Amino acid sequence: MKKIVLISFLVLITMNLKAQIQKENDIQKKITQLLSELTIEEKVALCSGRDDWSTKPIDRLDIPWIWLSDGPHGLRRAPATNKPGYGDQLPATCFPTASALAATWDTDLIYKVGQTLGEESQAQGVNILLGPGVNIKRSVLGGRNFEYFSEDPILSGEMGAAFINGVQSQGVGTSLKHFTANNVETMRMYNNSNVDTRTLHEIYLRPFEIAVKKAQPWTVMACYNRVQGEYGTQSSYLLTDILKKNWGFKGIVVSDWFAVVDRVKAMKAGMHIEMPRVSAINNAIAVEAIHNGTLDIEVVDALVKEILTIVFKAKSLQKEGVKLAIEKDHAFARKVASEAATLLKNENDVLPITKEKYKKIAVIGEFAKDPRYQGNGSSQVKPTKLDNIIDIIKNEYGEGIEISYAQGYNLSDDHDTSLIEEAKKIAGQADVALVFSGLPLQYESEGIDRKHINMPASHNQLINEISSAQKNTIVVLTNGSAVTMPWLSNVSGVLETWLGGQAGAGGIADVLFGKVNPSGKLAETFPKRLEDTPAFFNFPGEQGDVLYGERFFVGYRYYDERKITPLFPFGYGLSYTTFEYSDLMLSSKTTTDKEGLTVSLIVKNTGKVKGKEIVQLYVSDKESTLQRPEKELKKFIKVTLEPGEEKKVSFQLDSRDFSYFDAKRNRWVAESGAYVIAAAASSRDIKLSETVQLKSTQKIPLAFDEYTFFIEYWKNEQTRALLLEIMPNWIKGIVTEGNEAEIREYQDFMVEHPLIKYPYITHGEITHEQVKALVEKCKGITYTP
Ligand code: BGC
């Protein structure tokens, strides 16, 4: 019986697969036909938006348009495609923003967030949701940090991939943005991200690479800024060489809104659609370029073919009659907010709040009534509902507890000391004070960077005053990115709740009152002061250039290297229970880049309540030829454990997890040597570690040229032999037989001079021709790193 069911199941899958392939073939045939019927003007028009939010239809040939809409943590769907949709957007569920989503470290949960957003997109006729944003939080000052996941490329990429897979599972596309090195809002339309190639690959391209390879977003959004001197919208290095050829991206590239400067160059680089509507001028320029032969029609045809593939796919997956599930989605948004809450301090178990511990609670802060729940800019969602903490506490947790409220400060940011006095009074009369504070909306915004990382002075003073009147003071923070906490040692508890979305208040209350055990961990380092941060000297740049001087030492990589203790490290977060790590096992003590490594360990809940632990796996290269960070996050997992329960978790490391990007050879290199594998509860809390010896099997081109130093040629057996063929006897004598003193005397020759200098040094005994010939002979030689 079982066998019959299995066979029928397999037959069904095969039939579906065949039907799918047939459908795709039919679409491709139709597109080929359309390409022969479209005029040049129509083809060019298809490569630009029709209006604010839609692609261009060609009615005469029944080519439909599709709807693109912001994004990312909820839909901002305008009432019509030609309306901007600020203020009059349709209501949709506002989920916690990306910083909060990343603090969950839970890819399954983020997949479900994506899935829900996909359903809501279907309900509102949206074909492509403009998100997620996987740009790296390079500086704490980045105005859009609330909209991005993390300072770490692996965490950002994994979150992005899960989000995309979730949305796209519903037949709705995504737009992975903003490709790439878009890390500053100041002069965002022009700034050049002056980043070296190795850093670009290891940090700023990596999250995009992960998301593209694991999730194939339907679209990628090219950034406003320039990267290594070229606009993101017109860089064939980024759009064609890397995105398409190296990573195998199958979708289309859309420009960020008004990001295109040179339309023809952009099309040649592989940029499909200029968004939003463009003036007739840009289309006319492109048509003219085709006519005068500066833009090949084949280039345009290839773009149009890929655009139509996505348009027809989107249309074929569009569902009619889907309804917004307002209540269900609101409840889910609440759950997500509770999973994101990150407990930073909990002295003497001041949290959770229970009736046994506290009879009177003072709730303080305007945010408790008028919550700050999302960021400023194009991502602003009009929520379907909006909870506030004071009502939730009263209605759901208030039975048998006396609750008082004081405003504490006002949102206009003026310093009203009478509000502080009033709040201090109720705090002194209560058993515990909850101070809701953080960053007002105007402090964090798309288009503007932060000037400092402090909370308003009124919030800081309020917290200090409250803590002098109430020993059980708990600060509940709402902010999209790191803040300083000058009052930290005076308070008993700190709960970071990020920008928790429309149901954030419920999620926060669930954590404060112990219904949910907090399990969020920081996806970004909280520094003690701005002066400690990696990009301090190079943010936001000057004269249109942003020097990425800290290179790949971004976030915890920097704090580790500089031995700076942050306020709270990357990966940190407390729980109401405790966990124990044990039995770290490597599948072998030696391995190769091809074999990789399996790492396992046991995590146990050693406390009294159910909880979730985020286990982080870091890899350190101990013997690298090039400079490398002290350690780098490679894998992570979130495990749920009942009290006393233990689980084995395992991770698979592959060649890339040991590699650096060799900019000279334009490839990833996994060097032989010792690597430390560390299982950690945060970047500063390594629980267990083991060492593995990696033997590389890679064959890497030497890439020696006339500027390579003598010593390099000397170290490699094959090149040394070639060198000896042209070296005059007196040099040979020194380097092969010479005594130590002589070698030291001639050290300049061996260490400080590239080969090109030898004709001068030897007064012509070695000729330029010989150097050139030697370089030529070295071309095919490889080495194992
Ligand atoms: C933002 C994008 C957004 C687009 C459309 C741009 O200014 O950078 O993230 O998707 O506008 O609103």
mmCIF file with all atom_site columns, C-alpha atoms in Angstrom, residues 630-722:
data_model
loop_
_atom_site.group_PDB
_atom_site.id
_atom_site.type_symbol
_atom_site.label_atom_id
_atom_site.label_alt_id
_atom_site.label_comp_id
_atom_site.label_asym_id
_atom_site.label_entity_id
_atom_site.label_seq_id
_atom_site.pdbx_PDB_ins_code
_atom_site.Cartn_x
_atom_site.Cartn_y
_atom_site.Cartn_z
_atom_site.occupancy
_atom_site.B_iso_or_equiv
_atom_site.pdbx_formal_charge
_atom_site.auth_seq_id
_atom_site.auth_comp_id
_atom_site.auth_asym_id
_atom_site.auth_atom_id
_atom_site.pdbx_PDB_model_num
ATOM 1  C CA . GLU A 1 630 ? 40.653 37.477 14.702  1.00 0.00 ? 630 GLU A CA 1
ATOM 2  C CA . LYS A 1 631 ? 37.533 35.440 14.053  1.00 0.00 ? 631 LYS A CA 1
ATOM 3  C CA . GLU A 1 632 ? 34.528 35.428 11.754  1.00 0.00 ? 632 GLU A CA 1
ATOM 4  C CA . LEU A 1 633 ? 30.996 34.156 12.170  1.00 0.00 ? 633 LEU A CA 1
ATOM 5  C CA . LYS A 1 634 ? 30.332 31.283 9.778   1.00 0.00 ? 634 LYS A CA 1
ATOM 6  C CA . LYS A 1 635 ? 27.257 29.479 11.095  1.00 0.00 ? 635 LYS A CA 1
ATOM 7  C CA . PHE A 1 636 ? 24.534 29.912 13.684  1.00 0.00 ? 636 PHE A CA 1
ATOM 8  C CA . ILE A 1 637 ? 21.461 28.092 14.904  1.00 0.00 ? 637 ILE A CA 1
ATOM 9  C CA . LYS A 1 638 ? 18.603 28.811 17.277  1.00 0.00 ? 638 LYS A CA 1
ATOM 10 C CA . VAL A 1 639 ? 17.590 25.882 19.488  1.00 0.00 ? 639 VAL A CA 1
ATOM 11 C CA . THR A 1 640 ? 14.530 25.544 21.710  1.00 0.00 ? 640 THR A CA 1
ATOM 12 C CA . LEU A 1 641 ? 15.073 23.656 24.952  1.00 0.00 ? 641 LEU A CA 1
ATOM 13 C CA . GLU A 1 642 ? 12.808 22.618 27.803  1.00 0.00 ? 642 GLU A CA 1
ATOM 14 C CA . PRO A 1 643 ? 14.304 22.877 31.302  1.00 0.00 ? 643 PRO A CA 1
ATOM 15 C CA . GLY A 1 644 ? 16.944 20.183 31.646  1.00 0.00 ? 644 GLY A CA 1
ATOM 16 C CA . GLU A 1 645 ? 16.735 19.247 27.987  1.00 0.00 ? 645 GLU A CA 1
ATOM 17 C CA . GLU A 1 646 ? 19.843 18.954 25.831  1.00 0.00 ? 646 GLU A CA 1
ATOM 18 C CA . LYS A 1 647 ? 20.210 18.820 22.061  1.00 0.00 ? 647 LYS A CA 1
ATOM 19 C CA . LYS A 1 648 ? 23.026 18.065 19.716  1.00 0.00 ? 648 LYS A CA 1
ATOM 20 C CA . VAL A 1 649 ? 23.516 20.713 17.042  1.00 0.00 ? 649 VAL A CA 1
ATOM 21 C CA . SER A 1 650 ? 25.792 20.365 14.056  1.00 0.00 ? 650 SER A CA 1
ATOM 22 C CA . PHE A 1 651 ? 27.211 22.561 11.356  1.00 0.00 ? 651 PHE A CA 1
ATOM 23 C CA . GLN A 1 652 ? 28.829 21.816 8.033   1.00 0.00 ? 652 GLN A CA 1
ATOM 24 C CA . LEU A 1 653 ? 31.809 23.986 7.098   1.00 0.00 ? 653 LEU A CA 1
ATOM 25 C CA . ASP A 1 654 ? 33.026 24.117 3.513   1.00 0.00 ? 654 ASP A CA 1
ATOM 26 C CA . SER A 1 655 ? 35.976 25.591 1.672   1.00 0.00 ? 655 SER A CA 1
ATOM 27 C CA . ARG A 1 656 ? 34.500 29.102 1.641   1.00 0.00 ? 656 ARG A CA 1
ATOM 28 C CA . ASP A 1 657 ? 34.245 29.099 5.425   1.00 0.00 ? 657 ASP A CA 1
ATOM 29 C CA . PHE A 1 658 ? 38.043 28.977 5.626   1.00 0.00 ? 658 PHE A CA 1
ATOM 30 C CA . SER A 1 659 ? 38.790 31.316 2.732   1.00 0.00 ? 659 SER A CA 1
ATOM 31 C CA . TYR A 1 660 ? 39.772 34.906 2.189   1.00 0.00 ? 660 TYR A CA 1
ATOM 32 C CA . PHE A 1 661 ? 39.298 36.736 -1.091  1.00 0.00 ? 661 PHE A CA 1
ATOM 33 C CA . ASP A 1 662 ? 42.600 37.115 -2.906  1.00 0.00 ? 662 ASP A CA 1
ATOM 34 C CA . ALA A 1 663 ? 42.171 40.363 -4.806  1.00 0.00 ? 663 ALA A CA 1
ATOM 35 C CA . LYS A 1 664 ? 45.340 39.870 -6.830  1.00 0.00 ? 664 LYS A CA 1
ATOM 36 C CA . ARG A 1 665 ? 44.191 36.499 -8.139  1.00 0.00 ? 665 ARG A CA 1
ATOM 37 C CA . ASN A 1 666 ? 40.498 37.396 -8.101  1.00 0.00 ? 666 ASN A CA 1
ATOM 38 C CA . ARG A 1 667 ? 39.431 34.261 -6.261  1.00 0.00 ? 667 ARG A CA 1
ATOM 39 C CA . TRP A 1 668 ? 38.675 32.757 -2.878  1.00 0.00 ? 668 TRP A CA 1
ATOM 40 C CA . VAL A 1 669 ? 41.659 31.037 -1.287  1.00 0.00 ? 669 VAL A CA 1
ATOM 41 C CA . ALA A 1 670 ? 41.579 28.457 1.510   1.00 0.00 ? 670 ALA A CA 1
ATOM 42 C CA . GLU A 1 671 ? 45.121 28.297 2.846   1.00 0.00 ? 671 GLU A CA 1
ATOM 43 C CA . SER A 1 672 ? 46.686 25.294 4.492   1.00 0.00 ? 672 SER A CA 1
ATOM 44 C CA . GLY A 1 673 ? 47.224 25.657 8.211   1.00 0.00 ? 673 GLY A CA 1
ATOM 45 C CA . ALA A 1 674 ? 45.576 25.648 11.609  1.00 0.00 ? 674 ALA A CA 1
ATOM 46 C CA . TYR A 1 675 ? 42.062 26.994 12.089  1.00 0.00 ? 675 TYR A CA 1
ATOM 47 C CA . VAL A 1 676 ? 40.325 27.404 15.423  1.00 0.00 ? 676 VAL A CA 1
ATOM 48 C CA . ILE A 1 677 ? 36.656 26.469 15.434  1.00 0.00 ? 677 ILE A CA 1
ATOM 49 C CA . ALA A 1 678 ? 34.818 28.124 18.305  1.00 0.00 ? 678 ALA A CA 1
ATOM 50 C CA . ALA A 1 679 ? 31.282 27.601 19.570  1.00 0.00 ? 679 ALA A CA 1
ATOM 51 C CA . ALA A 1 680 ? 30.099 30.760 21.271  1.00 0.00 ? 680 ALA A CA 1
ATOM 52 C CA . ALA A 1 681 ? 27.168 32.403 23.015  1.00 0.00 ? 681 ALA A CA 1
ATOM 53 C CA . SER A 1 682 ? 28.362 35.785 21.720  1.00 0.00 ? 682 SER A CA 1
ATOM 54 C CA . SER A 1 683 ? 31.407 37.144 19.914  1.00 0.00 ? 683 SER A CA 1
ATOM 55 C CA . ARG A 1 684 ? 32.940 37.746 23.362  1.00 0.00 ? 684 ARG A CA 1
ATOM 56 C CA . ASP A 1 685 ? 31.740 34.562 25.026  1.00 0.00 ? 685 ASP A CA 1
ATOM 57 C CA . ILE A 1 686 ? 33.525 31.615 23.490  1.00 0.00 ? 686 ILE A CA 1
ATOM 58 C CA . LYS A 1 687 ? 32.312 28.473 25.212  1.00 0.00 ? 687 LYS A CA 1
ATOM 59 C CA . LEU A 1 688 ? 34.320 25.742 23.467  1.00 0.00 ? 688 LEU A CA 1
ATOM 60 C CA . SER A 1 689 ? 36.994 25.567 20.816  1.00 0.00 ? 689 SER A CA 1
ATOM 61 C CA . GLU A 1 690 ? 39.016 23.038 18.859  1.00 0.00 ? 690 GLU A CA 1
ATOM 62 C CA . THR A 1 691 ? 41.714 23.275 16.219  1.00 0.00 ? 691 THR A CA 1
ATOM 63 C CA . VAL A 1 692 ? 41.656 21.667 12.794  1.00 0.00 ? 692 VAL A CA 1
ATOM 64 C CA . GLN A 1 693 ? 44.581 21.418 10.387  1.00 0.00 ? 693 GLN A CA 1
ATOM 65 C CA . LEU A 1 694 ? 43.500 22.178 6.853   1.00 0.00 ? 694 LEU A CA 1
ATOM 66 C CA . LYS A 1 695 ? 45.477 20.936 3.891   1.00 0.00 ? 695 LYS A CA 1
ATOM 67 C CA . SER A 1 696 ? 44.563 22.911 0.846   1.00 0.00 ? 696 SER A CA 1
ATOM 68 C CA . THR A 1 697 ? 44.134 21.096 -2.464  1.00 0.00 ? 697 THR A CA 1
ATOM 69 C CA . GLN A 1 698 ? 43.674 24.286 -4.446  1.00 0.00 ? 698 GLN A CA 1
ATOM 70 C CA . LYS A 1 699 ? 45.929 25.058 -7.368  1.00 0.00 ? 699 LYS A CA 1
ATOM 71 C CA . ILE A 1 700 ? 46.226 28.784 -7.491  1.00 0.00 ? 700 ILE A CA 1
ATOM 72 C CA . PRO A 1 701 ? 47.913 30.738 -10.270 1.00 0.00 ? 701 PRO A CA 1
ATOM 73 C CA . LEU A 1 702 ? 51.080 32.302 -8.941  1.00 0.00 ? 702 LEU A CA 1
ATOM 74 C CA . ALA A 1 703 ? 50.248 35.582 -10.661 1.00 0.00 ? 703 ALA A CA 1
ATOM 75 C CA . PHE A 1 704 ? 53.887 36.739 -10.556 1.00 0.00 ? 704 PHE A CA 1
ATOM 76 C CA . ASP A 1 705 ? 54.879 39.641 -12.746 1.00 0.00 ? 705 ASP A CA 1
ATOM 77 C CA . GLU A 1 706 ? 57.845 41.973 -13.183 1.00 0.00 ? 706 GLU A CA 1
ATOM 78 C CA . TYR A 1 707 ? 56.831 43.806 -9.991  1.00 0.00 ? 707 TYR A CA 1
ATOM 79 C CA . THR A 1 708 ? 56.982 40.674 -7.859  1.00 0.00 ? 708 THR A CA 1
ATOM 80 C CA . PHE A 1 709 ? 59.947 40.724 -5.489  1.00 0.00 ? 709 PHE A CA 1
ATOM 81 C CA . PHE A 1 710 ? 62.984 38.564 -5.955  1.00 0.00 ? 710 PHE A CA 1
ATOM 82 C CA . ILE A 1 711 ? 62.307 36.883 -2.628  1.00 0.00 ? 711 ILE A CA 1
ATOM 83 C CA . GLU A 1 712 ? 58.908 35.662 -3.857  1.00 0.00 ? 712 GLU A CA 1
ATOM 84 C CA . TYR A 1 713 ? 60.466 34.130 -6.948  1.00 0.00 ? 713 TYR A CA 1
ATOM 85 C CA . TRP A 1 714 ? 63.122 32.638 -4.717  1.00 0.00 ? 714 TRP A CA 1
ATOM 86 C CA . LYS A 1 715 ? 60.688 30.936 -2.347  1.00 0.00 ? 715 LYS A CA 1
ATOM 87 C CA . ASN A 1 716 ? 58.959 28.918 -5.068  1.00 0.00 ? 716 ASN A CA 1
ATOM 88 C CA . GLU A 1 717 ? 60.946 25.963 -6.411  1.00 0.00 ? 717 GLU A CA 1
ATOM 89 C CA . GLN A 1 718 ? 59.824 26.336 -10.013 1.00 0.00 ? 718 GLN A CA 1
ATOM 90 C CA . THR A 1 719 ? 60.384 30.065 -10.236 1.00 0.00 ? 719 THR A CA 1
ATOM 91 C CA . ARG A 1 720 ? 63.671 29.794 -8.386  1.00 0.00 ? 720 ARG A CA 1
ATOM 92 C CA . ALA A 1 721 ? 64.977 27.497 -11.128 1.00 0.00 ? 721 ALA A CA 1
ATOM 93 C CA . LEU A 1 722 ? 63.944 30.050 -13.751 1.00 0.00 ? 722 LEU A CA 1
#
